[in-house]
Amino acid sequence: MNSIGGVSDTGRKAGKMQKKITIKNFLFMNALFIIYSTAGVFLKSASFYDLFSAYFIFYFALAFIILVLYAIGWQQVLKRIPLSNAYLNKSIVIIWGIIWSVIIFHEKIDAGIIIGGFLILIGIFLVVKE
Amino acid sequence: MYYFYIVTFLFLVLISSFSQVILKFSANEDRKGLKIYFNSKVITAYSIYLIVLFFSAVLYRYIPLSIGTLLESAGYAFVLILSAMFLKERITVRKLVGTIFIMSGIVLCIL
């Protein structure tokens, strides 16, 4: 699910400040997006098992922990990077999700997904860009 | 049946967008100390989010991860529309065009 807390007040205030984005902060932000994208992997993994079975709970808990860590990390990102910029970069999560689906779950990616994904990325750019 | 799961997944994305708007309502209120994080609105929003998370794990049984990831981006469009409805935020033409792009992209990838 899309992350919660993305429109927090702290973020909005940080977004108004113009800050120079260092390579370190940029890498931190992208590392966080990669970690965040694995939440989907764990949710998908949980879905292979019976509801409330030990494995289901295990993978679901992992996804939950990832999202809690992400929420904390996101606040740190917003202290260093303007909200609109960070939100824009967040669209990379879509690409990570598709990469994991191919590498881990061997899903077939057809032209519809690639073109659709491309349209979605343009759409996010238009919606988020200040 | 596939489209039923897709629509249900999109509905979950809509619900989680609602919880973001609830969080925004909470952020707009003047609170101090721990009340910023622990108040009825924040707790409601996160509870809804946890329930949505659970049902999305259930739905992933029928939906590929690649599609699920793309469906989640509908959240950008939902949050925009809900913020206009409930928070009276302005929708510019560019944002509207962006929403149309997102929705067309989703339609294209589930066909």
Short mmCIF file of C-alpha atoms in Angstrom, two decimals:
data_model
loop_
_atom_site.label_atom_id
_atom_site.label_comp_id
_atom_site.label_asym_id
_atom_site.label_seq_id
_atom_site.Cartn_x
_atom_site.Cartn_y
_atom_site.Cartn_z
CA MET A 1 0.00 0.00 0.00
CA ASN A 2 1.08 3.51 -0.56
CA SER A 3 2.96 4.83 2.40
CA ILE A 4 1.17 6.59 5.14
CA GLY A 5 2.42 9.86 6.60
CA GLY A 6 3.58 11.21 3.27
CA VAL A 7 1.68 14.41 3.76
CA SER A 8 2.70 15.05 7.35
CA ASP A 9 3.02 18.56 8.66
CA THR A 10 6.72 18.13 9.41
CA GLY A 11 7.20 17.24 5.77
CA ARG A 12 5.26 20.21 4.55
CA LYS A 13 7.39 22.57 6.61
CA ALA A 14 10.62 20.92 5.46
CA GLY A 15 9.37 21.13 1.87
CA LYS A 16 9.21 24.88 2.01
CA MET A 17 12.86 25.21 2.88
CA GLN A 18 15.30 25.23 0.02
CA LYS A 19 18.15 22.89 0.84
CA LYS A 20 21.04 21.68 -1.21
CA ILE A 21 20.76 17.95 -1.70
CA THR A 22 24.06 16.23 -0.94
CA ILE A 23 25.03 12.92 -2.53
CA LYS A 24 24.92 11.34 0.91
CA ASN A 25 21.31 12.43 1.47
CA PHE A 26 20.34 11.36 -2.03
CA LEU A 27 21.82 7.89 -1.46
CA PHE A 28 20.15 7.65 1.95
CA MET A 29 16.80 8.50 0.38
CA ASN A 30 17.21 5.93 -2.38
CA ALA A 31 18.39 3.23 0.04
CA LEU A 32 15.20 3.93 1.98
CA PHE A 33 13.08 3.54 -1.18
CA ILE A 34 14.73 0.19 -1.92
CA ILE A 35 13.98 -0.98 1.62
CA TYR A 36 10.41 0.31 1.31
CA SER A 37 9.91 -1.55 -1.98
CA THR A 38 10.64 -4.86 -0.22
CA ALA A 39 7.44 -4.44 1.83
CA GLY A 40 5.52 -5.48 -1.30
CA VAL A 41 7.82 -8.49 -1.68
CA PHE A 42 7.00 -9.61 1.88
CA LEU A 43 3.26 -9.01 1.43
CA LYS A 44 3.37 -11.07 -1.76
CA SER A 45 5.38 -13.79 0.05
CA ALA A 46 2.80 -13.86 2.85
CA SER A 47 0.03 -14.40 0.29
CA PHE A 48 1.48 -17.81 -0.69
CA TYR A 49 0.59 -19.22 2.75
CA ASP A 50 -2.68 -19.91 4.54
CA LEU A 51 -4.19 -16.98 6.40
CA PHE A 52 -2.82 -16.71 9.95
CA SER A 53 -0.39 -19.57 9.41
CA ALA A 54 3.06 -19.07 10.97
CA TYR A 55 4.68 -18.15 7.63
CA PHE A 56 1.86 -15.76 6.74
CA ILE A 57 2.27 -13.96 10.05
CA PHE A 58 6.07 -14.00 9.70
CA TYR A 59 6.08 -12.33 6.26
CA PHE A 60 3.26 -9.98 7.16
CA ALA A 61 5.18 -8.90 10.27
CA LEU A 62 8.30 -8.33 8.15
CA ALA A 63 6.30 -6.10 5.79
CA PHE A 64 4.91 -4.22 8.78
CA ILE A 65 8.37 -3.71 10.31
CA ILE A 66 9.69 -2.44 6.97
CA LEU A 67 6.85 0.09 6.82
CA VAL A 68 7.49 1.29 10.38
CA LEU A 69 11.21 1.70 9.60
CA TYR A 70 10.27 3.49 6.39
CA ALA A 71 7.97 5.91 8.24
CA ILE A 72 10.85 6.81 10.58
CA GLY A 73 13.37 7.08 7.73
CA TRP A 74 10.96 9.19 5.66
CA GLN A 75 10.83 11.83 8.40
CA GLN A 76 14.63 11.90 8.34
CA VAL A 77 14.60 12.29 4.55
CA LEU A 78 12.16 15.21 4.81
CA LYS A 79 14.51 16.98 7.21
CA ARG A 80 17.15 16.96 4.49
CA ILE A 81 15.27 17.01 1.19
CA PRO A 82 12.27 19.17 0.15
CA LEU A 83 8.99 17.22 0.19
CA SER A 84 8.11 17.68 -3.49
CA ASN A 85 11.58 16.52 -4.52
CA ALA A 86 11.50 13.52 -2.19
CA TYR A 87 7.95 12.65 -3.29
CA LEU A 88 9.02 12.83 -6.92
CA ASN A 89 11.98 10.53 -6.31
CA LYS A 90 9.67 8.13 -4.50
CA SER A 91 8.20 7.09 -7.87
CA ILE A 92 11.37 4.97 -8.30
CA VAL A 93 9.63 2.51 -5.94
CA ILE A 94 7.46 1.44 -8.90
CA ILE A 95 10.55 0.40 -10.85
CA TRP A 96 11.97 -1.48 -7.85
CA GLY A 97 8.64 -3.26 -7.41
CA ILE A 98 8.73 -4.44 -11.02
CA ILE A 99 12.40 -5.50 -10.71
CA TRP A 100 11.60 -7.61 -7.59
CA SER A 101 8.56 -9.14 -9.28
CA VAL A 102 10.79 -10.35 -12.13
CA ILE A 103 13.82 -11.43 -10.07
CA ILE A 104 12.04 -13.00 -7.09
CA PHE A 105 8.64 -14.09 -8.39
CA HIS A 106 9.56 -14.63 -12.06
CA GLU A 107 6.57 -12.63 -13.25
CA LYS A 108 6.19 -11.92 -16.95
CA ILE A 109 6.37 -8.23 -17.83
CA ASP A 110 4.44 -7.41 -21.01
CA ALA A 111 4.32 -4.25 -23.11
CA GLY A 112 1.16 -3.11 -21.29
CA ILE A 113 2.99 -3.01 -17.96
CA ILE A 114 6.00 -1.18 -19.40
CA ILE A 115 3.97 1.43 -21.30
CA GLY A 116 1.42 1.69 -18.46
CA GLY A 117 4.23 2.09 -15.95
CA PHE A 118 5.79 4.80 -18.10
CA LEU A 119 2.47 6.70 -18.29
CA ILE A 120 2.08 6.38 -14.50
CA LEU A 121 5.60 7.80 -13.96
CA ILE A 122 4.78 10.80 -16.20
CA GLY A 123 1.49 11.21 -14.30
CA ILE A 124 3.24 11.17 -10.91
CA PHE A 125 5.74 13.73 -12.20
CA LEU A 126 2.87 16.04 -13.26
CA VAL A 127 0.93 15.56 -10.01
CA VAL A 128 3.85 15.95 -7.61
CA LYS A 129 6.12 18.54 -9.22
CA GLU A 130 5.77 21.93 -7.52
CA MET B 1 -12.62 -12.78 -11.31
CA TYR B 2 -9.24 -11.15 -11.95
CA TYR B 3 -10.87 -7.74 -12.39
CA PHE B 4 -12.81 -8.18 -9.16
CA TYR B 5 -9.48 -8.52 -7.31
CA ILE B 6 -8.04 -5.55 -9.19
CA VAL B 7 -11.01 -3.32 -8.30
CA THR B 8 -10.88 -4.50 -4.67
CA PHE B 9 -7.15 -3.71 -4.55
CA LEU B 10 -7.86 -0.22 -5.95
CA PHE B 11 -10.54 0.18 -3.30
CA LEU B 12 -7.91 -0.62 -0.65
CA VAL B 13 -5.63 2.04 -2.14
CA LEU B 14 -8.56 4.48 -1.90
CA ILE B 15 -9.11 3.58 1.77
CA SER B 16 -5.41 4.07 2.57
CA SER B 17 -5.57 7.45 0.78
CA PHE B 18 -8.47 8.31 3.11
CA SER B 19 -6.28 7.52 6.10
CA GLN B 20 -3.63 9.90 4.71
CA VAL B 21 -6.25 12.65 4.60
CA ILE B 22 -7.20 11.84 8.22
CA LEU B 23 -3.50 12.19 9.14
CA LYS B 24 -3.42 15.53 7.38
CA PHE B 25 -6.46 16.67 9.37
CA SER B 26 -4.59 15.69 12.52
CA ALA B 27 -1.43 17.52 11.40
CA ASN B 28 -3.47 20.69 10.81
CA GLU B 29 -4.66 20.69 14.41
CA ASP B 30 -2.70 22.43 17.10
CA ARG B 31 -1.35 19.74 19.42
CA LYS B 32 1.68 19.49 21.63
CA GLY B 33 3.99 16.71 22.90
CA LEU B 34 2.96 13.10 22.52
CA LYS B 35 -0.58 14.16 21.51
CA ILE B 36 0.87 14.92 18.06
CA TYR B 37 1.47 11.19 17.53
CA PHE B 38 -1.13 9.65 19.83
CA ASN B 39 -4.53 11.15 19.21
CA SER B 40 -7.77 9.63 17.97
CA LYS B 41 -7.20 10.69 14.34
CA VAL B 42 -3.66 9.31 14.09
CA ILE B 43 -4.65 6.06 15.80
CA THR B 44 -7.70 5.70 13.52
CA ALA B 45 -5.58 6.39 10.42
CA TYR B 46 -2.93 3.83 11.34
CA SER B 47 -5.53 1.22 12.33
CA ILE B 48 -7.22 1.61 8.95
CA TYR B 49 -3.81 1.34 7.31
CA LEU B 50 -3.00 -1.90 9.15
CA ILE B 51 -6.32 -3.43 8.09
CA VAL B 52 -5.70 -2.35 4.48
CA LEU B 53 -2.23 -3.91 4.67
CA PHE B 54 -3.72 -7.20 5.83
CA PHE B 55 -6.25 -7.34 3.01
CA SER B 56 -3.63 -6.40 0.44
CA ALA B 57 -1.59 -9.44 1.58
CA VAL B 58 -4.72 -11.52 0.99
CA LEU B 59 -5.29 -10.03 -2.47
CA TYR B 60 -1.66 -10.50 -3.52
CA ARG B 61 -2.54 -14.18 -3.79
CA TYR B 62 -4.43 -13.30 -6.97
CA ILE B 63 -2.55 -10.24 -8.20
CA PRO B 64 1.06 -10.19 -9.46
CA LEU B 65 3.44 -7.97 -7.47
CA SER B 66 4.23 -5.93 -10.60
CA ILE B 67 0.55 -5.07 -11.09
CA GLY B 68 0.03 -4.42 -7.37
CA THR B 69 2.94 -1.98 -7.34
CA LEU B 70 1.47 -0.09 -10.30
CA LEU B 71 -2.03 -0.11 -8.79
CA GLU B 72 -0.66 1.55 -5.66
CA SER B 73 0.25 4.63 -7.67
CA ALA B 74 -3.49 5.31 -7.94
CA GLY B 75 -2.91 6.64 -4.40
CA TYR B 76 -1.30 9.76 -5.88
CA ALA B 77 -4.50 10.49 -7.81
CA PHE B 78 -6.82 9.54 -4.93
CA VAL B 79 -4.97 11.73 -2.42
CA LEU B 80 -5.15 14.64 -4.87
CA ILE B 81 -8.92 14.24 -5.34
CA LEU B 82 -9.62 13.66 -1.63
CA SER B 83 -7.50 16.69 -0.63
CA ALA B 84 -9.54 18.82 -3.03
CA MET B 85 -12.79 17.44 -1.57
CA PHE B 86 -12.00 17.53 2.13
CA LEU B 87 -9.06 19.91 2.58
CA LYS B 88 -10.11 22.36 -0.14
CA GLU B 89 -6.71 22.10 -1.80
CA ARG B 90 -6.59 23.42 -5.36
CA ILE B 91 -6.28 21.06 -8.33
CA THR B 92 -4.32 22.69 -11.14
CA VAL B 93 -4.72 21.69 -14.78
CA ARG B 94 -1.27 20.07 -14.68
CA LYS B 95 -2.22 17.91 -11.69
CA LEU B 96 -5.46 16.94 -13.41
CA VAL B 97 -3.56 15.90 -16.55
CA GLY B 98 -1.17 13.94 -14.31
CA THR B 99 -4.13 12.13 -12.74
CA ILE B 100 -5.42 11.21 -16.20
CA PHE B 101 -1.96 9.86 -17.09
CA ILE B 102 -1.84 7.75 -13.91
CA MET B 103 -5.33 6.34 -14.49
CA SER B 104 -4.64 5.59 -18.18
CA GLY B 105 -1.38 3.87 -17.19
CA ILE B 106 -3.26 1.69 -14.71
CA VAL B 107 -5.92 0.76 -17.26
CA LEU B 108 -3.21 -0.09 -19.78
CA CYS B 109 -1.28 -2.36 -17.43
CA ILE B 110 -4.30 -4.38 -16.25
CA LEU B 111 -5.76 -5.00 -19.72
#
